[in-house]
mmCIF file of C-alpha atoms in Angstrom:
data_model
loop_
_atom_site.group_PDB
_atom_site.id
_atom_site.type_symbol
_atom_site.label_atom_id
_atom_site.label_comp_id
_atom_site.label_asym_id
_atom_site.label_seq_id
_atom_site.Cartn_x
_atom_site.Cartn_y
_atom_site.Cartn_z
ATOM 1 C CA MET A 1 18.780 85.335 89.437
ATOM 2 C CA PRO A 2 20.792 83.037 87.145
ATOM 3 C CA THR A 3 22.554 80.081 88.715
ATOM 4 C CA LEU A 4 26.088 80.979 89.758
ATOM 5 C CA LEU A 5 28.503 79.074 87.554
ATOM 6 C CA PRO A 6 31.657 77.382 88.871
ATOM 7 C CA HIS A 7 34.910 79.227 88.302
ATOM 8 C CA ILE A 8 38.647 79.044 88.661
ATOM 9 C CA ILE A 9 40.873 81.949 89.646
ATOM 10 C CA ILE A 10 43.321 83.106 86.978
ATOM 11 C CA ASP A 11 45.655 85.937 87.905
ATOM 12 C CA GLU A 12 43.344 86.894 90.777
ATOM 13 C CA GLN A 13 40.180 87.009 88.639
ATOM 14 C CA PRO A 14 37.346 84.434 88.370
ATOM 15 C CA LEU A 15 36.794 82.745 85.013
ATOM 16 C CA HIS A 16 33.343 81.114 84.991
ATOM 17 C CA TYR A 17 32.221 78.116 82.975
ATOM 18 C CA ILE A 18 29.539 75.463 82.489
ATOM 19 C CA ASP A 19 30.638 71.853 83.065
ATOM 20 C CA LYS A 20 28.082 69.219 82.098
ATOM 21 C CA GLY A 21 28.175 65.597 80.993
ATOM 22 C CA HIS A 22 30.696 62.764 81.026
ATOM 23 C CA GLY A 23 33.072 61.389 78.431
ATOM 24 C CA PRO A 24 35.597 62.957 76.062
ATOM 25 C CA VAL A 25 35.854 66.691 76.705
ATOM 26 C CA VAL A 26 34.554 69.325 74.283
ATOM 27 C CA VAL A 27 35.382 72.937 75.157
ATOM 28 C CA PHE A 28 33.092 75.643 73.770
ATOM 29 C CA CYS A 29 34.419 79.184 73.190
ATOM 30 C CA HIS A 30 31.862 81.905 72.478
ATOM 31 C CA GLY A 31 32.514 85.035 70.456
ATOM 32 C CA LEU A 32 32.370 88.737 71.225
ATOM 33 C CA LEU A 33 29.152 89.893 72.965
ATOM 34 C CA ALA A 34 27.886 86.352 73.517
ATOM 35 C CA ASN A 35 28.422 84.108 76.555
ATOM 36 C CA CYS A 36 28.457 80.421 77.418
ATOM 37 C CA SER A 37 24.649 80.185 77.280
ATOM 38 C CA MET A 38 24.812 80.454 73.475
ATOM 39 C CA TRP A 39 25.924 76.810 73.435
ATOM 40 C CA GLN A 40 22.933 75.428 75.377
ATOM 41 C CA ALA A 41 21.482 73.530 72.405
ATOM 42 C CA GLN A 42 24.880 71.925 71.727
ATOM 43 C CA ILE A 43 25.399 71.027 75.393
ATOM 44 C CA ASP A 44 21.930 69.441 75.501
ATOM 45 C CA ALA A 45 22.703 67.411 72.375
ATOM 46 C CA LEU A 46 26.227 66.295 73.324
ATOM 47 C CA SER A 47 26.345 65.949 77.110
ATOM 48 C CA ALA A 48 25.023 62.377 77.127
ATOM 49 C CA LYS A 49 28.264 61.226 75.446
ATOM 50 C CA TYR A 50 30.690 64.107 76.024
ATOM 51 C CA ARG A 51 31.793 66.309 78.889
ATOM 52 C CA CYS A 52 30.906 69.791 77.698
ATOM 53 C CA ILE A 53 32.758 72.798 79.102
ATOM 54 C CA ALA A 54 31.525 76.210 77.937
ATOM 55 C CA ILE A 55 33.407 79.298 79.102
ATOM 56 C CA ASP A 56 32.278 82.832 79.902
ATOM 57 C CA PHE A 57 35.181 84.879 78.580
ATOM 58 C CA TRP A 58 36.440 88.008 80.326
ATOM 59 C CA GLY A 59 33.874 90.803 80.354
ATOM 60 C CA HIS A 60 31.108 88.412 79.279
ATOM 61 C CA GLY A 61 28.407 86.581 81.210
ATOM 62 C CA GLN A 62 29.477 85.921 84.787
ATOM 63 C CA SER A 63 33.199 86.540 84.104
ATOM 64 C CA GLN A 64 32.773 90.268 84.605
ATOM 65 C CA THR A 65 36.419 91.239 85.143
ATOM 66 C CA LEU A 66 39.692 90.887 83.250
ATOM 67 C CA PRO A 67 43.141 90.054 84.685
ATOM 68 C CA VAL A 68 45.917 92.600 84.616
ATOM 69 C CA GLY A 69 48.267 91.735 81.767
ATOM 70 C CA CYS A 70 45.629 90.102 79.553
ATOM 71 C CA ASP A 71 46.350 91.980 76.329
ATOM 72 C CA ASN A 72 45.495 89.728 73.383
ATOM 73 C CA LEU A 73 43.693 86.568 72.333
ATOM 74 C CA GLN A 74 46.858 84.514 72.831
ATOM 75 C CA ASP A 75 46.681 85.413 76.533
ATOM 76 C CA VAL A 76 43.034 84.339 76.610
ATOM 77 C CA ALA A 77 43.922 81.038 74.920
ATOM 78 C CA LYS A 78 46.521 80.421 77.632
ATOM 79 C CA HIS A 79 43.869 81.122 80.267
ATOM 80 C CA VAL A 80 41.579 78.489 78.748
ATOM 81 C CA LEU A 81 44.420 75.981 78.842
ATOM 82 C CA ARG A 82 45.013 76.876 82.501
ATOM 83 C CA LEU A 83 41.339 76.193 83.203
ATOM 84 C CA ILE A 84 41.681 72.784 81.520
ATOM 85 C CA ASP A 85 44.796 72.127 83.621
ATOM 86 C CA ALA A 86 42.914 73.046 86.803
ATOM 87 C CA LEU A 87 40.198 70.549 85.875
ATOM 88 C CA GLU A 88 42.919 67.900 85.338
ATOM 89 C CA ILE A 89 41.947 67.346 81.704
ATOM 90 C CA ASN A 90 44.560 66.363 79.143
ATOM 91 C CA ASP A 91 42.886 65.901 75.761
ATOM 92 C CA ILE A 92 40.078 67.994 74.298
ATOM 93 C CA ALA A 93 38.191 69.006 71.206
ATOM 94 C CA VAL A 94 37.465 72.722 70.978
ATOM 95 C CA VAL A 95 34.544 74.500 69.319
ATOM 96 C CA GLY A 96 34.850 78.244 68.751
ATOM 97 C CA HIS A 97 32.400 80.868 67.529
ATOM 98 C CA GLY A 98 33.448 84.229 66.113
ATOM 99 C CA SER A 99 36.441 85.517 68.059
ATOM 100 C CA GLY A 100 36.148 82.325 70.122
ATOM 101 C CA GLY A 101 37.240 80.484 66.986
ATOM 102 C CA ALA A 102 40.359 82.641 66.831
ATOM 103 C CA ILE A 103 40.991 81.811 70.513
ATOM 104 C CA ALA A 104 40.492 78.125 69.733
ATOM 105 C CA ALA A 105 43.021 78.325 66.898
ATOM 106 C CA GLU A 106 45.502 80.025 69.241
ATOM 107 C CA MET A 107 45.001 77.162 71.706
ATOM 108 C CA VAL A 108 45.913 74.648 69.012
ATOM 109 C CA LEU A 109 49.014 76.636 68.064
ATOM 110 C CA ILE A 110 50.098 76.760 71.726
ATOM 111 C CA ALA A 111 49.290 73.152 72.706
ATOM 112 C CA PRO A 112 48.802 71.058 69.543
ATOM 113 C CA ALA A 113 49.329 67.722 71.309
ATOM 114 C CA ARG A 114 46.395 68.302 73.650
ATOM 115 C CA ILE A 115 43.750 69.340 71.136
ATOM 116 C CA HIS A 116 42.444 66.606 68.892
ATOM 117 C CA ALA A 117 39.754 68.409 66.917
ATOM 118 C CA LEU A 118 38.873 71.999 66.043
ATOM 119 C CA VAL A 119 35.538 73.470 64.996
ATOM 120 C CA MET A 120 35.309 77.117 63.934
ATOM 121 C CA LEU A 121 31.847 78.566 63.417
ATOM 122 C CA ASN A 122 31.568 81.973 61.745
ATOM 123 C CA SER A 123 35.190 82.684 62.630
ATOM 124 C CA PHE A 124 38.075 84.202 60.734
ATOM 125 C CA VAL A 125 41.716 83.933 61.792
ATOM 126 C CA GLY A 126 43.035 86.583 59.412
ATOM 127 C CA PHE A 127 43.112 90.312 60.059
ATOM 128 C CA GLU A 128 39.688 91.898 60.502
ATOM 129 C CA PRO A 129 38.809 93.882 57.351
ATOM 130 C CA GLN A 130 39.346 97.618 57.883
ATOM 131 C CA VAL A 131 35.746 98.483 57.002
ATOM 132 C CA ASN A 132 34.597 96.210 59.846
ATOM 133 C CA CYS A 133 37.077 97.743 62.291
ATOM 134 C CA ILE A 134 35.695 101.220 61.616
ATOM 135 C CA LYS A 135 32.120 100.031 62.111
ATOM 136 C CA TYR A 136 32.972 98.172 65.327
ATOM 137 C CA GLN A 137 34.878 101.147 66.721
ATOM 138 C CA ASN A 138 31.719 103.201 66.320
ATOM 139 C CA PHE A 139 29.830 100.643 68.396
ATOM 140 C CA ILE A 140 32.596 100.651 71.015
ATOM 141 C CA ALA A 141 32.470 104.442 71.242
ATOM 142 C CA GLN A 142 28.716 104.356 71.849
ATOM 143 C CA VAL A 143 29.100 101.801 74.634
ATOM 144 C CA ALA A 144 32.022 103.677 76.198
ATOM 145 C CA ASN A 145 30.055 106.930 76.206
ATOM 146 C CA ALA A 146 26.942 105.337 77.735
ATOM 147 C CA GLN A 147 28.851 102.926 80.019
ATOM 148 C CA ALA A 148 26.180 100.449 78.968
ATOM 149 C CA ILE A 149 24.685 99.001 75.802
ATOM 150 C CA PRO A 150 21.691 101.260 75.123
ATOM 151 C CA ALA A 151 18.463 99.578 74.026
ATOM 152 C CA GLU A 152 18.615 101.029 70.503
ATOM 153 C CA LEU A 153 22.189 99.797 70.016
ATOM 154 C CA ALA A 154 21.280 96.380 71.465
ATOM 155 C CA ILE A 155 18.586 96.051 68.795
ATOM 156 C CA SER A 156 21.041 97.006 66.044
ATOM 157 C CA LEU A 157 23.675 94.560 67.303
ATOM 158 C CA THR A 158 21.149 91.742 67.642
ATOM 159 C CA GLU A 159 20.083 92.270 64.032
ATOM 160 C CA LEU A 160 23.715 91.769 62.986
ATOM 161 C CA PHE A 161 24.017 88.490 64.877
ATOM 162 C CA PHE A 162 21.003 86.793 63.317
ATOM 163 C CA SER A 163 20.277 86.026 59.670
ATOM 164 C CA LYS A 164 19.041 88.714 57.334
ATOM 165 C CA ASP A 165 15.489 87.311 57.323
ATOM 166 C CA ALA A 166 15.422 86.221 60.988
ATOM 167 C CA TYR A 167 13.066 88.962 62.130
ATOM 168 C CA GLU A 168 10.591 88.149 59.390
ATOM 169 C CA LEU A 169 10.805 84.420 60.123
ATOM 170 C CA SER A 170 10.466 85.014 63.876
ATOM 171 C CA GLN A 171 6.889 86.191 63.347
ATOM 172 C CA HIS A 172 5.996 82.554 62.713
ATOM 173 C CA ASN A 173 8.735 80.868 64.761
ATOM 174 C CA ILE A 174 8.348 81.240 68.532
ATOM 175 C CA THR A 175 11.709 79.619 69.303
ATOM 176 C CA LEU A 176 13.545 82.026 67.016
ATOM 177 C CA ALA A 177 11.621 84.999 68.399
ATOM 178 C CA GLN A 178 12.588 83.977 71.931
ATOM 179 C CA ALA A 179 16.257 83.603 70.936
ATOM 180 C CA ILE A 180 16.286 87.077 69.396
ATOM 181 C CA LYS A 181 14.705 88.643 72.478
ATOM 182 C CA ALA A 182 17.039 86.726 74.819
ATOM 183 C CA PHE A 183 20.143 87.939 72.991
ATOM 184 C CA GLU A 184 18.901 91.523 72.964
ATOM 185 C CA LYS A 185 18.144 91.358 76.706
ATOM 186 C CA GLN A 186 21.557 89.846 77.392
ATOM 187 C CA LEU A 187 23.155 92.923 75.851
ATOM 188 C CA THR A 188 21.085 95.463 77.759
ATOM 189 C CA ASP A 189 21.618 93.535 81.023
ATOM 190 C CA ILE A 190 25.403 93.978 80.922
ATOM 191 C CA HIS A 191 26.495 95.666 84.160
ATOM 192 C CA THR A 192 28.284 99.005 84.152
ATOM 193 C CA GLN A 193 31.247 97.526 86.048
ATOM 194 C CA GLN A 194 31.948 95.026 83.279
ATOM 195 C CA ILE A 195 31.913 97.572 80.456
ATOM 196 C CA ALA A 196 35.648 98.317 80.704
ATOM 197 C CA PRO A 197 36.686 94.609 80.593
ATOM 198 C CA LEU A 198 34.195 93.991 77.787
ATOM 199 C CA LEU A 199 35.545 96.861 75.701
ATOM 200 C CA LYS A 200 39.141 95.751 76.200
ATOM 201 C CA PHE A 201 38.179 92.229 75.126
ATOM 202 C CA ALA A 202 36.390 93.759 72.120
ATOM 203 C CA ASN A 203 39.541 95.561 71.024
ATOM 204 C CA MET A 204 41.564 92.370 71.482
ATOM 205 C CA ALA A 205 39.060 90.501 69.291
ATOM 206 C CA ILE A 206 38.779 93.164 66.595
ATOM 207 C CA TYR A 207 42.522 93.778 66.319
ATOM 208 C CA LYS A 208 43.616 90.158 66.651
ATOM 209 C CA ARG A 209 46.738 88.970 64.886
ATOM 210 C CA ASP A 210 46.653 87.243 61.495
ATOM 211 C CA THR A 211 47.214 83.505 61.895
ATOM 212 C CA LEU A 212 46.164 82.369 58.402
ATOM 213 C CA GLU A 213 49.718 81.331 57.574
ATOM 214 C CA SER A 214 50.233 79.733 60.994
ATOM 215 C CA VAL A 215 47.168 77.505 60.716
ATOM 216 C CA GLU A 216 48.610 76.006 57.528
ATOM 217 C CA ALA A 217 50.718 73.881 59.876
ATOM 218 C CA LEU A 218 47.675 72.379 61.596
ATOM 219 C CA THR A 219 47.108 68.689 61.026
ATOM 220 C CA LEU A 220 44.206 67.973 63.381
ATOM 221 C CA PRO A 221 40.651 67.251 62.158
ATOM 222 C CA THR A 222 39.021 70.629 61.542
ATOM 223 C CA LEU A 223 35.499 71.703 60.656
ATOM 224 C CA VAL A 224 34.997 75.217 59.267
ATOM 225 C CA ALA A 225 31.333 76.278 59.375
ATOM 226 C CA VAL A 226 29.619 79.494 58.310
ATOM 227 C CA GLY A 227 26.062 80.765 58.092
ATOM 228 C CA LEU A 228 25.441 81.956 54.541
ATOM 229 C CA ASN A 229 22.780 84.551 55.360
ATOM 230 C CA GLY A 230 24.615 86.631 57.957
ATOM 231 C CA TYR A 231 26.097 90.100 58.185
ATOM 232 C CA LEU A 232 29.341 89.550 60.103
ATOM 233 C CA ARG A 233 31.298 86.802 58.333
ATOM 234 C CA THR A 234 31.471 85.769 54.689
ATOM 235 C CA ALA A 235 31.615 82.537 52.746
ATOM 236 C CA LEU A 236 34.872 83.781 51.184
ATOM 237 C CA GLU A 237 36.531 83.860 54.609
ATOM 238 C CA SER A 238 35.438 80.273 55.227
ATOM 239 C CA TYR A 239 36.979 79.252 51.895
ATOM 240 C CA LEU A 240 40.255 80.954 52.863
ATOM 241 C CA MET A 241 40.447 79.053 56.150
ATOM 242 C CA HIS A 242 39.368 75.795 54.526
ATOM 243 C CA ASP A 243 42.145 76.212 51.961
ATOM 244 C CA SER A 244 44.695 77.093 54.659
ATOM 245 C CA ILE A 245 44.007 74.051 56.855
ATOM 246 C CA ASP A 246 44.873 70.891 54.974
ATOM 247 C CA GLY A 247 42.174 68.227 55.159
ATOM 248 C CA SER A 248 39.613 70.457 56.841
ATOM 249 C CA GLN A 249 35.888 70.062 56.226
ATOM 250 C CA LEU A 250 33.714 72.972 55.107
ATOM 251 C CA LEU A 251 30.101 73.393 56.182
ATOM 252 C CA HIS A 252 27.894 76.104 54.721
ATOM 253 C CA ILE A 253 24.651 76.565 56.660
ATOM 254 C CA GLU A 254 21.785 77.950 54.623
ATOM 255 C CA HIS A 255 19.344 80.503 56.058
ATOM 256 C CA ALA A 256 21.518 81.214 59.094
ATOM 257 C CA GLY A 257 23.581 84.118 60.354
ATOM 258 C CA HIS A 258 26.319 84.611 62.931
ATOM 259 C CA LEU A 259 24.475 82.537 65.551
ATOM 260 C CA ALA A 260 23.921 79.634 63.170
ATOM 261 C CA ASN A 261 24.243 77.173 66.047
ATOM 262 C CA ILE A 262 21.068 78.707 67.512
ATOM 263 C CA GLU A 263 19.112 79.433 64.326
ATOM 264 C CA LYS A 264 19.859 76.017 62.832
ATOM 265 C CA ALA A 265 20.627 74.095 66.019
ATOM 266 C CA ASP A 266 19.481 70.655 64.845
ATOM 267 C CA LEU A 267 21.486 70.849 61.620
ATOM 268 C CA PHE A 268 24.619 72.182 63.298
ATOM 269 C CA ASN A 269 24.338 69.632 66.126
ATOM 270 C CA GLN A 270 24.112 66.718 63.703
ATOM 271 C CA HIS A 271 27.189 67.856 61.786
ATOM 272 C CA LEU A 272 29.043 68.420 65.067
ATOM 273 C CA ILE A 273 28.095 64.976 66.389
ATOM 274 C CA ASP A 274 29.115 63.302 63.132
ATOM 275 C CA PHE A 275 32.422 65.205 63.082
ATOM 276 C CA LEU A 276 33.312 64.380 66.704
ATOM 277 C CA ALA A 277 32.381 60.711 66.214
ATOM 278 C CA LYS A 278 35.275 60.406 63.755
ATOM 279 C CA VAL A 279 37.803 61.915 66.152
ATOM 280 C CA ASN A 280 39.800 59.670 68.471
ATOM 281 C CA PHE A 281 40.276 61.432 71.812
ATOM 282 C CA ASN A 282 39.618 60.584 75.457
#
């Protein structure tokens, strides 16, 4: 049995999170179908100097429910800020992956004075391309019909999350092979009772609002990172966000896919540490 994570109650539902380390606070926001464990390599690297808080979003990991009235990623961003309030934390940096990056951007738009740095990994804050929406709706329909993530679908989804040559490389890389198997198992282990919250969160993530124009107003230090060998996000999208956010840094990670922070953990960690070292927050 996994260790039960701490939680706070938001609108009568428990939101679970990891809280490790001491120092300036870095909040980690995972993307759709992941959970807070995806950040373990970053927590291990940063927790000696930073307080790392990684959240299990609604329908993911140990946060297996979803509050009534949670209808979009702006609501989720407000919930994260309520968690930070409950922990009596004022100033943070926030790191988001996938739809977690869109949530992180919403947090900055809601509470710009509290967030001193933003990192978006394989995220896009514009509308999801229609071709992707159609593909994702097919996945959602399969999960809704099965009330689970069937093994065959879990394999297909896992392939999308890792780089295009990850399976070939994993034959000679035990760590990568273990990460692939762990992600696949995480999907098939999702409980039937959390399928409905997960699917609602999925629709919120897929049909998120377009904030490309809104983020043009951001002035905080921002790092936009993307794996160049993935299926789910493109280098072009990273250029669009880099151009929209004045003064942002752009990091392209070679030989990595959607979970670049796992596939290329050492490289991503070093860039993250260097980026945070330049940010003045307590």
